[in-house]
Amino acid sequence: HPRVPIIIPMYIRMGRKQRNAGGLILCLLLCAGPVFGLEKSIELGKDSLWGDLQSMEGVTAVPGRWGFHDLVLSSGEYQPDSATELLMHFNTAAAADATGAYTVSGAAPLISAAASALGSASAAFTGNRQGVKLIAPPQGMFARGTVWGDFTIEFWLYPATLSDGESVLSWSGFSREGTGPQQAQALRCYLRDRKLIWDFSGLFALPGGGTLPLTLVGTRQLLPRVWHHHLLRFDSRNGLLEYRLDGEPEAMIHTTDTGSEGGSIAVPKVGLAYAGPLVLGAGLTAFLDELRISRRFVEDASLSRYLGKAGAITTHILDLGYSSTRVARIEATTLTPS
């Protein structure tokens, strides 16, 4: 009896949606000596739910056509790890922090399948000045009294208007030293002159007291209706604060009292007086996707829509039933982006 595993490669065709395979039909030609028999088919997928698979590499099953499962190339979306502070995929209407640590206060983000950088959907912002408010956990980076070490903030942005003042994310609070007056603190990432601006006020504290106002300005003007990956990362060992656009350096500074490498390093310190929510998309008209904040200096940011260049599934051994049986053809139902 011929017994063969069927290995099906799934190659990337870069488009807005994932390539998927809805089903496979293995057509067999049954032979008995010189007399040819009838064709018989073995069906994989569809109502069998791909139950004959031995392994999947770079492929995942999702709800698909006919009400069954389709196989699609695995998305390049992040998974939470020990350093993940906040992770939002924005794939479902009940969009939430994948770590379970941050909670939405008030209106949840509007989820749209019209555009996505990774996954099946993204958060759509339509210029509402209120934005989406996220409440930090007691031990979170944006909670009162926390001192940050290494950190990275990254997201995908698809802007529509690029108007000055549109805010991607922001945070504000107050600190107080002893009986002195309250000092305002703020982090703001916003658009100006079609560039992304990262602005810190009263947040980076020097060891001997006092704070450093810091601003990083992108050098390249952004294009509307184009996805770009934005990343801000901080190395607390040398005070390097760096902004990268699509993996390329845009701006960097050293958060030291000398303004260069060496000297006393200022690190973010949230005051005890008040810590507000993290606000997403106040006044923004854009799609936002795959927002991640990490408690580490990220060097391996994912810039690809898929985990790899190809995926493959391998079936279990299929018993074709009779000797001299041969495979006549394999037919696949697929959907490939243009």
GROMACS .gro file of N, CA, C and O in nm, residues 51-103:
model
  212
   51GLY      N    1  -0.801   1.778   1.042
   51GLY     CA    2  -0.769   1.684   1.148
   51GLY      C    3  -0.657   1.588   1.114
   51GLY      O    4  -0.608   1.518   1.203
   52ASP      N    5  -0.616   1.580   0.987
   52ASP     CA    6  -0.512   1.485   0.948
   52ASP      C    7  -0.372   1.546   0.950
   52ASP      O    8  -0.279   1.489   0.895
   53LEU      N    9  -0.356   1.662   1.012
   53LEU     CA   10  -0.225   1.728   1.009
   53LEU      C   11  -0.134   1.675   1.118
   53LEU      O   12  -0.175   1.650   1.232
   54GLN      N   13  -0.008   1.660   1.081
   54GLN     CA   14   0.094   1.617   1.176
   54GLN      C   15   0.166   1.737   1.235
   54GLN      O   16   0.201   1.738   1.353
   55SER      N   17   0.190   1.840   1.154
   55SER     CA   18   0.261   1.958   1.203
   55SER      C   19   0.225   2.079   1.120
   55SER      O   20   0.180   2.068   1.005
   56MET      N   21   0.241   2.197   1.181
   56MET     CA   22   0.225   2.325   1.112
   56MET      C   23   0.344   2.411   1.148
   56MET      O   24   0.379   2.425   1.265
   57GLU      N   25   0.406   2.471   1.048
   57GLU     CA   26   0.519   2.560   1.070
   57GLU      C   27   0.490   2.693   1.001
   57GLU      O   28   0.475   2.700   0.879
   58GLY      N   29   0.481   2.799   1.081
   58GLY     CA   30   0.451   2.931   1.025
   58GLY      C   31   0.310   2.942   0.972
   58GLY      O   32   0.282   3.028   0.889
   59VAL      N   33   0.220   2.856   1.019
   59VAL     CA   34   0.082   2.852   0.971
   59VAL      C   35  -0.009   2.840   1.091
   59VAL      O   36   0.026   2.776   1.191
   60THR      N   37  -0.126   2.900   1.082
   60THR     CA   38  -0.224   2.888   1.189
   60THR      C   39  -0.363   2.870   1.128
   60THR      O   40  -0.385   2.902   1.011
   61ALA      N   41  -0.457   2.815   1.206
   61ALA     CA   42  -0.593   2.793   1.159
   61ALA      C   43  -0.683   2.904   1.213
   61ALA      O   44  -0.676   2.939   1.331
   62VAL      N   45  -0.767   2.960   1.127
   62VAL     CA   46  -0.860   3.065   1.167
   62VAL      C   47  -0.999   3.033   1.109
   62VAL      O   48  -1.011   2.957   1.012
   63PRO      N   49  -1.106   3.086   1.168
   63PRO     CA   50  -1.239   3.067   1.110
   63PRO      C   51  -1.241   3.120   0.967
   63PRO      O   52  -1.189   3.228   0.939
   64GLY      N   53  -1.302   3.042   0.876
   64GLY     CA   54  -1.297   3.082   0.737
   64GLY      C   55  -1.422   3.048   0.660
   64GLY      O   56  -1.532   3.044   0.714
   65ARG      N   57  -1.406   3.020   0.532
   65ARG     CA   58  -1.519   2.996   0.443
   65ARG      C   59  -1.590   2.867   0.480
   65ARG      O   60  -1.534   2.780   0.545
   66TRP      N   61  -1.714   2.858   0.441
   66TRP     CA   62  -1.801   2.743   0.467
   66TRP      C   63  -1.827   2.721   0.616
   66TRP      O   64  -1.881   2.619   0.657
   67GLY      N   65  -1.783   2.817   0.701
   67GLY     CA   66  -1.802   2.802   0.844
   67GLY      C   67  -1.701   2.710   0.910
   67GLY      O   68  -1.715   2.676   1.027
   68PHE      N   69  -1.598   2.668   0.835
   68PHE     CA   70  -1.495   2.580   0.891
   68PHE      C   71  -1.367   2.660   0.911
   68PHE      O   72  -1.370   2.781   0.920
   69HIS      N   73  -1.253   2.592   0.916
   69HIS     CA   74  -1.125   2.658   0.939
   69HIS      C   75  -1.045   2.671   0.810
   69HIS      O   76  -1.041   2.578   0.729
   70ASP      N   77  -0.979   2.787   0.794
   70ASP     CA   78  -0.881   2.806   0.688
   70ASP      C   79  -0.743   2.806   0.751
   70ASP      O   80  -0.726   2.838   0.868
   71LEU      N   81  -0.645   2.770   0.670
   71LEU     CA   82  -0.506   2.780   0.713
   71LEU      C   83  -0.446   2.907   0.655
   71LEU      O   84  -0.457   2.931   0.534
   72VAL      N   85  -0.384   2.989   0.739
   72VAL     CA   86  -0.323   3.114   0.692
   72VAL      C   87  -0.181   3.123   0.745
   72VAL      O   88  -0.145   3.061   0.845
   73LEU      N   89  -0.100   3.200   0.676
   73LEU     CA   90   0.035   3.224   0.724
   73LEU      C   91   0.028   3.296   0.858
   73LEU      O   92  -0.053   3.386   0.878
   74SER      N   93   0.112   3.257   0.952
   74SER     CA   94   0.110   3.316   1.086
   74SER      C   95   0.151   3.462   1.081
   74SER      O   96   0.247   3.500   1.012
   75SER      N   97   0.077   3.544   1.153
   75SER     CA   98   0.105   3.687   1.158
   75SER      C   99   0.230   3.714   1.239
   75SER      O  100   0.270   3.636   1.326
   76GLY      N  101   0.292   3.829   1.212
   76GLY     CA  102   0.411   3.871   1.287
   76GLY      C  103   0.377   3.941   1.416
   76GLY      O  104   0.464   4.007   1.474
   77GLU      N  105   0.254   3.929   1.465
   77GLU     CA  106   0.214   3.994   1.589
   77GLU      C  107   0.299   3.944   1.706
   77GLU      O  108   0.337   3.827   1.713
   78TYR      N  109   0.325   4.036   1.799
   78TYR     CA  110   0.401   3.999   1.920
   78TYR      C  111   0.317   3.913   2.012
   78TYR      O  112   0.194   3.917   2.011
   79GLN      N  113   0.386   3.838   2.096
   79GLN     CA  114   0.325   3.766   2.207
   79GLN      C  115   0.382   3.822   2.336
   79GLN      O  116   0.498   3.861   2.341
   80PRO      N  117   0.302   3.829   2.442
   80PRO     CA  118   0.353   3.884   2.569
   80PRO      C  119   0.471   3.801   2.621
   80PRO      O  120   0.472   3.679   2.608
   81ASP      N  121   0.569   3.869   2.678
   81ASP     CA  122   0.679   3.801   2.746
   81ASP      C  123   0.700   3.867   2.881
   81ASP      O  124   0.624   3.953   2.922
   82SER      N  125   0.806   3.826   2.951
   82SER     CA  126   0.828   3.874   3.087
   82SER      C  127   0.856   4.024   3.093
   82SER      O  128   0.841   4.086   3.198
   83ALA      N  129   0.898   4.083   2.980
   83ALA     CA  130   0.929   4.226   2.978
   83ALA      C  131   0.816   4.311   2.922
   83ALA      O  132   0.828   4.434   2.915
   84THR      N  133   0.704   4.249   2.883
   84THR     CA  134   0.595   4.324   2.823
   84THR      C  135   0.516   4.400   2.928
   84THR      O  136   0.462   4.343   3.021
   85GLU      N  137   0.508   4.531   2.911
   85GLU     CA  138   0.431   4.617   2.999
   85GLU      C  139   0.288   4.631   2.948
   85GLU      O  140   0.192   4.624   3.025
   86LEU      N  141   0.273   4.650   2.818
   86LEU     CA  142   0.143   4.670   2.755
   86LEU      C  143   0.150   4.618   2.612
   86LEU      O  144   0.250   4.640   2.543
   87LEU      N  145   0.045   4.548   2.568
   87LEU     CA  146   0.041   4.496   2.432
   87LEU      C  147  -0.104   4.495   2.384
   87LEU      O  148  -0.188   4.427   2.441
   88MET      N  149  -0.130   4.571   2.278
   88MET     CA  150  -0.266   4.578   2.222
   88MET      C  151  -0.260   4.547   2.073
   88MET      O  152  -0.193   4.617   1.996
   89HIS      N  153  -0.334   4.440   2.032
   89HIS     CA  154  -0.336   4.398   1.892
   89HIS      C  155  -0.447   4.468   1.813
   89HIS      O  156  -0.439   4.476   1.690
   90PHE      N  157  -0.552   4.512   1.880
   90PHE     CA  158  -0.666   4.580   1.816
   90PHE      C  159  -0.731   4.493   1.708
   90PHE      O  160  -0.767   4.542   1.600
   91ASN      N  161  -0.749   4.365   1.736
   91ASN     CA  162  -0.810   4.275   1.637
   91ASN      C  163  -0.960   4.254   1.659
   91ASN      O  164  -1.030   4.214   1.566
   92THR      N  165  -1.008   4.276   1.780
   92THR     CA  166  -1.149   4.250   1.810
   92THR      C  167  -1.213   4.371   1.876
   92THR      O  168  -1.144   4.461   1.928
   93ALA      N  169  -1.346   4.371   1.875
   93ALA     CA  170  -1.421   4.483   1.933
   93ALA      C  171  -1.391   4.498   2.082
   93ALA      O  172  -1.393   4.608   2.136
   94ALA      N  173  -1.362   4.389   2.149
   94ALA     CA  174  -1.328   4.393   2.292
   94ALA      C  175  -1.177   4.405   2.307
   94ALA      O  176  -1.113   4.329   2.378
   95ALA      N  177  -1.118   4.502   2.234
   95ALA     CA  178  -0.973   4.518   2.235
   95ALA      C  179  -0.923   4.542   2.377
   95ALA      O  180  -0.975   4.627   2.449
   96ALA      N  181  -0.823   4.466   2.419
   96ALA     CA  182  -0.772   4.476   2.555
   96ALA      C  183  -0.623   4.452   2.554
   96ALA      O  184  -0.566   4.403   2.456
   97ASP      N  185  -0.561   4.488   2.664
   97ASP     CA  186  -0.419   4.462   2.682
   97ASP      C  187  -0.397   4.311   2.690
   97ASP      O  188  -0.455   4.243   2.774
   98ALA      N  189  -0.312   4.259   2.603
   98ALA     CA  190  -0.288   4.115   2.599
   98ALA      C  191  -0.223   4.063   2.727
   98ALA      O  192  -0.231   3.944   2.755
   99THR      N  193  -0.161   4.150   2.806
   99THR     CA  194  -0.102   4.107   2.932
   99THR      C  195  -0.207   4.102   3.043
   99THR      O  196  -0.183   4.043   3.148
  100GLY      N  197  -0.322   4.167   3.021
  100GLY     CA  198  -0.426   4.173   3.123
  100GLY      C  199  -0.400   4.275   3.232
  100GLY      O  200  -0.476   4.285   3.328
  101ALA      N  201  -0.294   4.354   3.219
  101ALA     CA  202  -0.255   4.448   3.324
  101ALA      C  203  -0.327   4.582   3.313
  101ALA      O  204  -0.373   4.637   3.412
  102TYR      N  205  -0.337   4.636   3.192
  102TYR     CA  206  -0.399   4.767   3.170
  102TYR      C  207  -0.548   4.750   3.138
  102TYR      O  208  -0.587   4.655   3.070
  103THR      N  209  -0.629   4.843   3.186
  103THR     CA  210  -0.773   4.841   3.161
  103THR      C  211  -0.815   4.969   3.091
  103THR      O  212  -0.755   5.076   3.111
   0.00000   0.00000   0.00000
